[in-house]
Amino acid sequence: MKPLFGAIILVLLAFYFAPSYANGAPNSHSSVHIRVDQSGRGDFTKIQDAIDSVPSGNSNATFILVKPGIYREKVIVPVDKPFITLSGTNAYSTIITWNEPWTNVQAPTVSIMASDFVGKYLTIQNTFGPGAQAVALRVSGDRAAFYACRFISFQDTVLDDAGRHYYKNCYIEGATDVICGDGKALFEKCHLHSVSKNGGAFTAQRRVTAAEDTGYSFVGCKATGVGKMILGRPWGLYSRVVFANTYMTNAVLPSGWGDWGDPTYQRTVFFGEYRSYGPGSDASGRVVWSHQLSQPEAQPFLSMAWIDGQDWLANPPSKHP
C-alpha cells in the first residue's frame, strides 16, 4: 500500500502546484518536484539553491515547494530557467526577505527574469525602509503569474518591469510608486495599501511611446492607506493605468492623479477609471485630463485579454491551502 499511497500524493502535488500557463507548455511528461525546508528535511534549505539546481534551458515543469519559514536571502530566477512554479503553503508563514536599496539590477529581494513563472502563497519583502528605492519584487520575464502573495516595501515595492503579468488576490504595500515599471499587467482582486503619511502614488507606469503596448489594469481591487495618495503618476510620457470596479477609501486624494510636476504629461498619459466606488472614487474633484470611462472604453482593460491571458493562463487556484 505504501508505494501506491506515495504515487497518489505525488499526483496530487503535481495538480495542486501546477503552473498557470497553458500554451507554449513545458514538458508535462517530465515534471520535477523540489522541496525547500529550513529544517533540513527537504532537498534544499535555501530557495536559491533549489533554483540553481534547475538546468539551464529548462523545459520541464518544475515545482518548488517552500516550507514555512523566514528565508533571509535574495532570489533570482535567471532568464534561461523558464517553467518554474515557486509556492509556499501560506503567505503569512512563508516569507522571503532582504534589506537593500536599489543600487544595481540585482538589488531586489526577488527577481524573475525567466518566462512562464508562477508564484503562490509567498510574502516577498524588502525591509530597507524610507530613504531610497527598495524593490521587493522585480518581474522582467514574460508570462508571469502571482496568486495570493504579499509584496511589502516602502518605495517601488513591485517593479513590474517588462512582459505580460497577472496578479490575483495579492496584497501590495508601500509608500510611493508602489507598483512601477513598463510591464503590461492585470491586477485582479488585489489590495493596494499605502503606509505613507505624506502623500505618494500607488503607480508609476513607464510607457514611453504611443505605440508601446504596456500599462496596468486594476480590476475589482481595493485601495487603502494611512495617509493620502494619488492613484498614479507618469514615469513615462505615455503612462497608461486604469482602475475598474475598485473600492477606494478616502486615502485616495480627490484629484486622483498627478503629472509629476510637468504639465506636458497631461496631453499624452492615459489615466482612466470605471465604475469604482467608495469615498475615494468621487470623480467630481478629479484632474480634468483623467478619464471616466464608458463601458466600451473600459472593456479592453477588464479581462484576461488585456494580457493575452487566454493564450497562456489556465484556471487559477480556486482556494488557498
XYZ file of C-alpha atoms in Angstrom:
321
model
C 0.000 0.000 0.000
C 2.846 2.419 0.706
C 4.061 2.734 -2.932
C 0.504 3.351 -4.123
C -0.072 5.950 -1.403
C 3.156 7.746 -2.369
C 2.177 7.802 -6.027
C -1.188 9.315 -5.177
C 0.483 12.035 -3.107
C 2.816 12.934 -5.988
C -0.099 13.185 -8.408
C -1.987 15.470 -6.022
C 1.072 17.670 -5.528
C 1.571 17.947 -9.270
C -2.028 19.051 -9.714
C -2.047 21.488 -6.801
C 1.235 23.218 -7.649
C 0.704 23.116 -11.384
C 1.663 26.340 -13.166
C -0.946 28.599 -14.696
C 0.351 28.713 -18.240
C -1.499 26.614 -20.758
C 0.287 27.059 -24.074
C 3.935 27.033 -25.115
C 3.872 24.461 -22.397
C 6.751 22.720 -20.680
C 7.364 19.005 -20.935
C 4.421 17.781 -18.857
C 5.626 14.187 -19.086
C 8.782 15.001 -17.129
C 7.836 17.250 -14.224
C 10.287 17.899 -11.407
C 9.401 18.348 -7.729
C 11.768 20.070 -5.292
C 11.209 20.830 -1.621
C 12.888 23.619 0.325
C 12.824 23.180 4.091
C 14.970 25.081 6.582
C 14.789 22.153 8.978
C 16.850 20.043 6.604
C 14.029 17.633 5.781
C 13.797 18.776 2.165
C 16.035 18.748 -0.882
C 17.494 22.163 -0.045
C 17.479 24.608 2.861
C 17.704 27.723 0.647
C 15.399 28.799 -2.168
C 18.219 29.998 -4.405
C 19.962 26.646 -4.130
C 16.783 24.970 -5.367
C 16.575 27.337 -8.347
C 20.273 26.859 -9.087
C 19.648 23.124 -9.337
C 17.298 23.630 -12.302
C 19.287 23.101 -15.513
C 19.913 25.921 -17.957
C 17.464 25.774 -20.843
C 14.919 24.021 -18.635
C 11.965 22.513 -20.493
C 10.380 20.604 -17.609
C 7.558 21.843 -15.416
C 9.425 22.415 -12.155
C 7.530 22.746 -8.871
C 9.467 24.150 -5.922
C 7.546 23.846 -2.643
C 8.864 26.165 0.070
C 8.009 25.035 3.577
C 7.066 27.714 6.165
C 9.881 29.857 7.470
C 11.653 33.205 7.110
C 14.127 32.914 4.259
C 16.709 35.706 4.509
C 18.104 35.611 1.008
C 17.947 37.230 -2.395
C 16.330 35.075 -5.038
C 16.932 35.301 -8.786
C 15.200 33.162 -11.397
C 17.500 33.635 -14.406
C 16.267 34.064 -17.944
C 17.382 30.563 -19.013
C 15.193 28.789 -16.416
C 11.541 29.029 -17.512
C 8.611 26.876 -16.334
C 9.253 27.236 -12.605
C 6.482 27.358 -10.019
C 7.589 28.654 -6.603
C 4.986 28.080 -3.921
C 4.648 28.383 -0.192
C 1.673 26.993 1.694
C 0.571 30.301 3.240
C 1.882 33.795 2.512
C 1.890 34.725 6.195
C 4.169 31.849 7.136
C 6.423 31.636 4.072
C 8.487 34.823 3.874
C 11.390 35.794 1.614
C 13.068 38.895 3.000
C 16.066 41.095 2.273
C 17.237 44.603 3.182
C 18.870 46.542 0.339
C 18.271 49.823 -1.512
C 18.302 49.966 -5.300
C 21.964 50.243 -6.223
C 22.012 47.820 -9.152
C 19.732 45.435 -11.022
C 20.442 42.645 -8.532
C 19.223 44.638 -5.526
C 15.582 43.388 -5.389
C 14.672 40.693 -2.901
C 13.235 38.508 -5.674
C 13.952 38.965 -9.394
C 12.030 36.992 -12.001
C 13.929 37.143 -15.284
C 12.584 33.926 -16.831
C 9.352 33.451 -18.730
C 6.456 31.233 -17.633
C 6.958 31.702 -13.910
C 4.294 31.178 -11.250
C 4.474 32.375 -7.632
C 1.944 31.323 -4.996
C 1.347 31.880 -1.275
C 4.548 33.821 -0.573
C 5.462 37.047 1.212
C 8.267 38.894 -0.558
C 9.594 41.927 1.274
C 12.394 44.474 1.314
C 12.841 45.927 4.789
C 15.177 48.812 3.859
C 12.536 51.449 4.676
C 12.489 55.176 3.816
C 15.322 56.933 2.075
C 15.738 55.118 -1.233
C 14.063 52.866 -3.740
C 13.926 49.366 -2.292
C 12.347 46.825 -4.627
C 10.789 43.711 -3.145
C 9.822 42.062 -6.442
C 11.169 42.658 -9.939
C 9.422 40.932 -12.841
C 11.165 41.148 -16.209
C 10.181 37.828 -17.769
C 7.102 37.324 -19.942
C 4.024 35.350 -18.843
C 4.425 35.520 -15.061
C 1.548 34.989 -12.635
C 1.241 35.501 -8.877
C -1.525 34.174 -6.645
C -2.271 35.080 -3.018
C 1.142 36.661 -2.489
C 2.167 39.629 -0.325
C 4.673 42.217 -1.545
C 5.935 44.679 1.066
C 8.430 47.539 0.961
C 8.456 51.332 1.271
C 9.337 52.743 -2.153
C 8.960 50.955 -5.519
C 7.695 47.753 -3.928
C 6.878 45.937 -7.179
C 8.965 46.712 -10.240
C 6.705 45.310 -12.942
C 9.453 45.833 -15.427
C 8.724 44.122 -18.744
C 6.465 41.427 -20.149
C 2.881 40.315 -19.501
C 1.911 39.550 -15.912
C -1.081 38.564 -13.817
C -1.651 39.173 -10.090
C -4.617 37.619 -8.305
C -5.639 38.116 -4.653
C -2.310 39.744 -3.811
C -1.508 42.344 -1.126
C 0.880 45.121 -2.190
C 2.168 47.621 0.369
C 4.389 50.674 0.043
C 4.608 54.431 0.403
C 5.161 55.767 -3.106
C 5.374 54.436 -6.650
C 4.246 51.182 -5.075
C 3.915 49.485 -8.478
C 6.226 50.834 -11.161
C 7.865 49.861 -14.431
C 6.986 49.237 -18.064
C 5.250 45.874 -17.935
C 1.736 45.041 -19.068
C -0.130 43.717 -16.062
C -3.584 42.791 -14.870
C -4.212 43.056 -11.120
C -7.391 41.247 -10.130
C -8.887 41.437 -6.625
C -5.653 42.809 -5.186
C -5.298 45.052 -2.129
C -3.067 48.108 -2.503
C -2.124 49.715 0.805
C -0.120 52.885 1.428
C 1.919 53.345 4.597
C 2.863 56.927 3.702
C 1.586 59.767 5.872
C 2.948 62.406 3.493
C 1.460 61.515 0.145
C 2.663 59.327 -2.683
C 1.427 57.365 -5.674
C 0.131 53.840 -5.973
C 1.509 53.523 -9.519
C 4.260 54.943 -11.716
C 3.892 53.249 -15.089
C 6.649 53.839 -17.661
C 5.131 53.516 -21.146
C 7.296 55.809 -23.289
C 5.620 55.866 -26.725
C 2.058 55.687 -28.004
C 2.926 52.556 -29.979
C 4.150 50.650 -26.932
C 1.659 48.033 -25.727
C 2.138 48.265 -21.962
C 0.151 49.504 -18.970
C -1.522 48.462 -15.739
C -5.133 47.475 -15.228
C -6.679 47.038 -11.764
C -9.999 45.195 -11.676
C -12.036 44.527 -8.545
C -9.236 45.759 -6.315
C -9.072 47.780 -3.084
C -7.016 50.931 -2.367
C -6.392 51.883 1.268
C -3.822 53.828 3.244
C -2.853 55.615 6.436
C -2.418 58.928 4.594
C -3.431 60.463 1.283
C -2.320 59.046 -2.061
C -2.894 59.548 -5.757
C -3.714 56.571 -7.945
C -0.799 57.194 -10.263
C 1.789 59.481 -11.764
C 3.627 59.119 -15.085
C 7.101 57.649 -15.087
C 6.852 57.644 -18.892
C 5.376 60.173 -21.287
C 2.585 57.770 -22.337
C 1.942 56.171 -18.955
C -1.260 54.076 -19.033
C -3.197 52.963 -15.915
C -6.860 52.027 -15.408
C -8.757 51.311 -12.182
C -12.086 49.500 -12.647
C -14.656 48.248 -10.140
C -12.221 49.144 -7.378
C -13.088 50.148 -3.816
C -11.268 53.340 -2.858
C -11.162 54.622 0.695
C -10.634 58.296 1.481
C -6.904 57.574 1.330
C -7.244 58.386 -2.377
C -6.931 62.128 -2.943
C -9.856 63.868 -4.687
C -7.584 64.833 -7.605
C -6.878 61.158 -8.198
C -3.813 61.543 -10.396
C -0.615 63.574 -10.713
C 1.582 64.793 -13.577
C 4.910 64.556 -11.689
C 5.178 68.338 -11.772
C 5.270 68.515 -15.580
C 2.057 69.587 -17.368
C 3.457 68.171 -20.612
C 2.442 64.716 -19.430
C -1.208 65.734 -19.272
C -1.513 65.625 -23.078
C -0.166 62.104 -23.525
C -0.888 59.929 -20.472
C -3.958 57.713 -20.216
C -5.300 57.514 -16.686
C -8.797 56.048 -16.517
C -11.434 54.909 -14.037
C -14.528 52.796 -14.497
C -17.299 52.094 -12.012
C -15.119 52.338 -8.930
C -16.782 53.037 -5.597
C -16.130 54.173 -2.060
C -15.326 57.624 -0.662
C -12.122 57.958 -2.666
C -13.808 57.309 -6.006
C -15.744 60.596 -6.228
C -14.966 61.892 -9.713
C -16.049 65.488 -9.065
C -12.569 66.531 -7.941
C -10.537 64.533 -10.453
C -7.945 66.253 -12.650
C -9.608 67.207 -15.932
C -7.082 65.285 -18.015
C -8.007 61.920 -16.487
C -10.837 59.824 -17.931
C -14.082 58.488 -16.550
C -14.576 55.597 -18.941
C -17.702 54.275 -20.593
C -18.219 50.522 -20.727
C -16.921 50.214 -24.319
C -13.864 52.312 -23.432
C -13.146 50.227 -20.340
C -13.769 46.818 -21.894
C -10.240 46.223 -23.281
C -8.819 46.582 -19.759
C -11.287 44.348 -17.893
C -10.466 40.784 -18.886
C -7.617 38.346 -19.384
C -7.462 39.512 -22.983
C -5.664 42.642 -21.737
C -2.549 40.489 -21.192
C -3.406 37.801 -23.782
C -4.120 35.603 -20.804
C -6.436 33.386 -22.822
C -3.306 32.114 -24.547
C -1.138 31.326 -21.510
C -3.181 31.308 -18.305
C -5.101 28.213 -17.269
C -7.646 28.255 -14.456
C -6.079 29.798 -11.326
C -6.337 28.009 -7.967
C -9.820 28.421 -6.523
C -8.844 28.313 -2.863
C -5.907 28.621 -0.526
C -4.429 25.574 1.169
